Amino acid sequence: MHPHKSISERTNASTHFIHTTSLLGPAQLAQIRGEPAGVAEWRDRAAAADPAGLEPKVARVRYELSVNNVEGARAAANEARELDPDNPAVLSLLGTVELAAGANAEAVALFEKAAAAEPTNSSSQVNLAIAHMRAGNAAAAVSGRRGNGTL
């Protein structure tokens, strides 16, 4: 069996992603308009179109954080993590949720994992520094060192 996906498999995956993403656009517009029911409707449509997709879950996390529903954001971020537990973007997203919840030590651990997976990602490094500052570890934040003392 060939390890690469066929053109039809790639096309179907691409079309599926585009369809899911197109459903999230109206959700963003509803959020801008201050229409929470519209946000939920379009976000749910996107999730139904791609139940195993990360993008609808990420959109839900961002929305829940925007309305200060940390528990809803945490639930959605954990769903995303179940789908792709080592994804640095998912780890960073969950770290952001933990920062919003005031769980600074948990946020540090998540941002450390994200930064270790993508050491050249400056967003991961900045988020890690912010988490260290909120956890009261200014020395680690300023030096750019992770909790274990390494870069």
PDB file of C-alpha atoms in Angstrom, residues 3-127:
ATOM      1  CA  PRO A   3       1.880   5.604   2.197  1.00  0.00           C
ATOM      2  CA  HIS A   4       0.557   8.752   0.524  1.00  0.00           C
ATOM      3  CA  LYS A   5      -3.084   9.627   0.129  1.00  0.00           C
ATOM      4  CA  SER A   6      -4.597   9.424  -3.327  1.00  0.00           C
ATOM      5  CA  ILE A   7      -5.656  12.562  -5.137  1.00  0.00           C
ATOM      6  CA  SER A   8      -9.307  11.760  -4.482  1.00  0.00           C
ATOM      7  CA  GLU A   9      -8.617  11.281  -0.754  1.00  0.00           C
ATOM      8  CA  ARG A  10      -6.755  14.594  -0.600  1.00  0.00           C
ATOM      9  CA  THR A  11      -9.509  16.341  -2.570  1.00  0.00           C
ATOM     10  CA  ASN A  12     -12.213  14.950  -0.287  1.00  0.00           C
ATOM     11  CA  ALA A  13     -10.253  16.005   2.812  1.00  0.00           C
ATOM     12  CA  SER A  14      -9.659  19.459   1.357  1.00  0.00           C
ATOM     13  CA  THR A  15     -13.303  19.885   0.350  1.00  0.00           C
ATOM     14  CA  HIS A  16     -14.410  18.700   3.793  1.00  0.00           C
ATOM     15  CA  PHE A  17     -12.124  21.266   5.452  1.00  0.00           C
ATOM     16  CA  ILE A  18     -13.355  24.054   3.183  1.00  0.00           C
ATOM     17  CA  HIS A  19     -16.985  23.119   3.919  1.00  0.00           C
ATOM     18  CA  THR A  20     -16.391  23.084   7.658  1.00  0.00           C
ATOM     19  CA  THR A  21     -14.491  26.364   7.540  1.00  0.00           C
ATOM     20  CA  SER A  22     -17.227  27.970   5.440  1.00  0.00           C
ATOM     21  CA  LEU A  23     -19.746  27.089   8.149  1.00  0.00           C
ATOM     22  CA  LEU A  24     -17.637  28.839  10.771  1.00  0.00           C
ATOM     23  CA  GLY A  25     -17.670  32.143   8.862  1.00  0.00           C
ATOM     24  CA  PRO A  26     -21.335  32.851   9.644  1.00  0.00           C
ATOM     25  CA  ALA A  27     -20.627  31.920  13.268  1.00  0.00           C
ATOM     26  CA  GLN A  28     -17.967  34.636  13.389  1.00  0.00           C
ATOM     27  CA  LEU A  29     -20.375  37.150  11.846  1.00  0.00           C
ATOM     28  CA  ALA A  30     -23.038  36.233  14.393  1.00  0.00           C
ATOM     29  CA  GLN A  31     -20.498  36.764  17.173  1.00  0.00           C
ATOM     30  CA  ILE A  32     -19.601  40.209  15.817  1.00  0.00           C
ATOM     31  CA  ARG A  33     -23.300  41.057  15.685  1.00  0.00           C
ATOM     32  CA  GLY A  34     -23.783  39.874  19.268  1.00  0.00           C
ATOM     33  CA  GLU A  35     -26.075  36.993  18.307  1.00  0.00           C
ATOM     34  CA  PRO A  36     -25.140  34.043  20.553  1.00  0.00           C
ATOM     35  CA  ALA A  37     -27.899  31.825  19.121  1.00  0.00           C
ATOM     36  CA  GLY A  38     -26.485  32.348  15.629  1.00  0.00           C
ATOM     37  CA  VAL A  39     -22.988  31.531  16.856  1.00  0.00           C
ATOM     38  CA  ALA A  40     -24.185  28.286  18.409  1.00  0.00           C
ATOM     39  CA  GLU A  41     -26.228  27.310  15.340  1.00  0.00           C
ATOM     40  CA  TRP A  42     -23.393  27.727  12.835  1.00  0.00           C
ATOM     41  CA  ARG A  43     -20.777  26.291  15.175  1.00  0.00           C
ATOM     42  CA  ASP A  44     -22.972  23.227  15.716  1.00  0.00           C
ATOM     43  CA  ARG A  45     -23.429  22.855  11.963  1.00  0.00           C
ATOM     44  CA  ALA A  46     -19.662  22.910  11.481  1.00  0.00           C
ATOM     45  CA  ALA A  47     -19.200  20.348  14.257  1.00  0.00           C
ATOM     46  CA  ALA A  48     -21.842  18.086  12.685  1.00  0.00           C
ATOM     47  CA  ALA A  49     -20.160  18.393   9.280  1.00  0.00           C
ATOM     48  CA  ASP A  50     -16.811  17.379  10.747  1.00  0.00           C
ATOM     49  CA  PRO A  51     -17.262  15.582  14.091  1.00  0.00           C
ATOM     50  CA  ALA A  52     -13.612  14.560  14.223  1.00  0.00           C
ATOM     51  CA  GLY A  53     -12.298  17.950  13.130  1.00  0.00           C
ATOM     52  CA  LEU A  54     -10.277  20.282  15.298  1.00  0.00           C
ATOM     53  CA  GLU A  55     -11.427  23.536  13.727  1.00  0.00           C
ATOM     54  CA  PRO A  56     -15.027  23.496  15.087  1.00  0.00           C
ATOM     55  CA  LYS A  57     -13.692  22.690  18.554  1.00  0.00           C
ATOM     56  CA  VAL A  58     -11.107  25.478  18.350  1.00  0.00           C
ATOM     57  CA  ALA A  59     -13.837  27.894  17.270  1.00  0.00           C
ATOM     58  CA  ARG A  60     -15.930  26.823  20.258  1.00  0.00           C
ATOM     59  CA  VAL A  61     -13.006  27.382  22.637  1.00  0.00           C
ATOM     60  CA  ARG A  62     -12.430  30.878  21.279  1.00  0.00           C
ATOM     61  CA  TYR A  63     -16.109  31.737  21.503  1.00  0.00           C
ATOM     62  CA  GLU A  64     -16.473  30.397  25.041  1.00  0.00           C
ATOM     63  CA  LEU A  65     -13.430  32.402  26.131  1.00  0.00           C
ATOM     64  CA  SER A  66     -14.846  35.531  24.481  1.00  0.00           C
ATOM     65  CA  VAL A  67     -17.975  35.259  26.645  1.00  0.00           C
ATOM     66  CA  ASN A  68     -15.968  34.352  29.755  1.00  0.00           C
ATOM     67  CA  ASN A  69     -17.240  30.781  29.911  1.00  0.00           C
ATOM     68  CA  VAL A  70     -14.009  29.171  31.039  1.00  0.00           C
ATOM     69  CA  GLU A  71     -15.586  25.801  31.820  1.00  0.00           C
ATOM     70  CA  GLY A  72     -17.171  25.611  28.366  1.00  0.00           C
ATOM     71  CA  ALA A  73     -13.837  26.568  26.824  1.00  0.00           C
ATOM     72  CA  ARG A  74     -12.049  23.934  28.897  1.00  0.00           C
ATOM     73  CA  ALA A  75     -14.509  21.239  27.812  1.00  0.00           C
ATOM     74  CA  ALA A  76     -14.061  22.111  24.133  1.00  0.00           C
ATOM     75  CA  ALA A  77     -10.262  22.319  24.477  1.00  0.00           C
ATOM     76  CA  ASN A  78     -10.200  18.892  26.129  1.00  0.00           C
ATOM     77  CA  GLU A  79     -12.286  17.507  23.249  1.00  0.00           C
ATOM     78  CA  ALA A  80      -9.712  18.899  20.833  1.00  0.00           C
ATOM     79  CA  ARG A  81      -6.926  17.368  22.901  1.00  0.00           C
ATOM     80  CA  GLU A  82      -8.626  13.964  22.767  1.00  0.00           C
ATOM     81  CA  LEU A  83      -8.501  14.188  18.958  1.00  0.00           C
ATOM     82  CA  ASP A  84      -4.857  15.251  18.761  1.00  0.00           C
ATOM     83  CA  PRO A  85      -3.146  15.096  22.177  1.00  0.00           C
ATOM     84  CA  ASP A  86       0.336  16.110  21.009  1.00  0.00           C
ATOM     85  CA  ASN A  87      -0.686  18.943  18.697  1.00  0.00           C
ATOM     86  CA  PRO A  88       1.233  22.053  19.865  1.00  0.00           C
ATOM     87  CA  ALA A  89      -1.601  24.357  18.798  1.00  0.00           C
ATOM     88  CA  VAL A  90      -4.083  22.349  20.863  1.00  0.00           C
ATOM     89  CA  LEU A  91      -1.723  22.332  23.850  1.00  0.00           C
ATOM     90  CA  SER A  92      -1.336  26.119  23.557  1.00  0.00           C
ATOM     91  CA  LEU A  93      -5.080  26.570  23.280  1.00  0.00           C
ATOM     92  CA  LEU A  94      -5.639  24.504  26.426  1.00  0.00           C
ATOM     93  CA  GLY A  95      -2.847  26.494  28.111  1.00  0.00           C
ATOM     94  CA  THR A  96      -4.693  29.695  27.247  1.00  0.00           C
ATOM     95  CA  VAL A  97      -7.856  28.284  28.807  1.00  0.00           C
ATOM     96  CA  GLU A  98      -5.960  27.339  31.963  1.00  0.00           C
ATOM     97  CA  LEU A  99      -4.519  30.867  32.165  1.00  0.00           C
ATOM     98  CA  ALA A 100      -8.037  32.274  31.900  1.00  0.00           C
ATOM     99  CA  ALA A 101      -9.091  29.931  34.715  1.00  0.00           C
ATOM    100  CA  GLY A 102      -6.190  31.075  36.871  1.00  0.00           C
ATOM    101  CA  ALA A 103      -4.615  27.608  36.775  1.00  0.00           C
ATOM    102  CA  ASN A 104      -1.164  29.030  36.140  1.00  0.00           C
ATOM    103  CA  ALA A 105       0.908  25.929  36.961  1.00  0.00           C
ATOM    104  CA  GLU A 106      -1.213  23.852  34.573  1.00  0.00           C
ATOM    105  CA  ALA A 107      -0.806  26.534  31.906  1.00  0.00           C
ATOM    106  CA  VAL A 108       2.980  26.490  32.349  1.00  0.00           C
ATOM    107  CA  ALA A 109       3.056  22.709  31.887  1.00  0.00           C
ATOM    108  CA  LEU A 110       0.936  22.886  28.723  1.00  0.00           C
ATOM    109  CA  PHE A 111       2.937  25.750  27.222  1.00  0.00           C
ATOM    110  CA  GLU A 112       6.160  23.887  28.026  1.00  0.00           C
ATOM    111  CA  LYS A 113       4.914  20.899  26.038  1.00  0.00           C
ATOM    112  CA  ALA A 114       3.879  23.134  23.153  1.00  0.00           C
ATOM    113  CA  ALA A 115       7.203  24.974  23.183  1.00  0.00           C
ATOM    114  CA  ALA A 116       9.148  21.702  23.321  1.00  0.00           C
ATOM    115  CA  ALA A 117       7.215  20.397  20.308  1.00  0.00           C
ATOM    116  CA  GLU A 118       7.808  23.604  18.334  1.00  0.00           C
ATOM    117  CA  PRO A 119      10.888  25.305  19.770  1.00  0.00           C
ATOM    118  CA  THR A 120      10.961  27.966  17.035  1.00  0.00           C
ATOM    119  CA  ASN A 121       7.336  29.008  17.553  1.00  0.00           C
ATOM    120  CA  SER A 122       7.576  32.441  19.149  1.00  0.00           C
ATOM    121  CA  SER A 123       3.923  32.386  20.250  1.00  0.00           C
ATOM    122  CA  SER A 124       4.589  29.310  22.368  1.00  0.00           C
ATOM    123  CA  GLN A 125       7.586  31.007  23.950  1.00  0.00           C
ATOM    124  CA  VAL A 126       5.642  34.205  24.693  1.00  0.00           C
ATOM    125  CA  ASN A 127       2.711  32.252  26.143  1.00  0.00           C
TER     126      ASN A 127
END
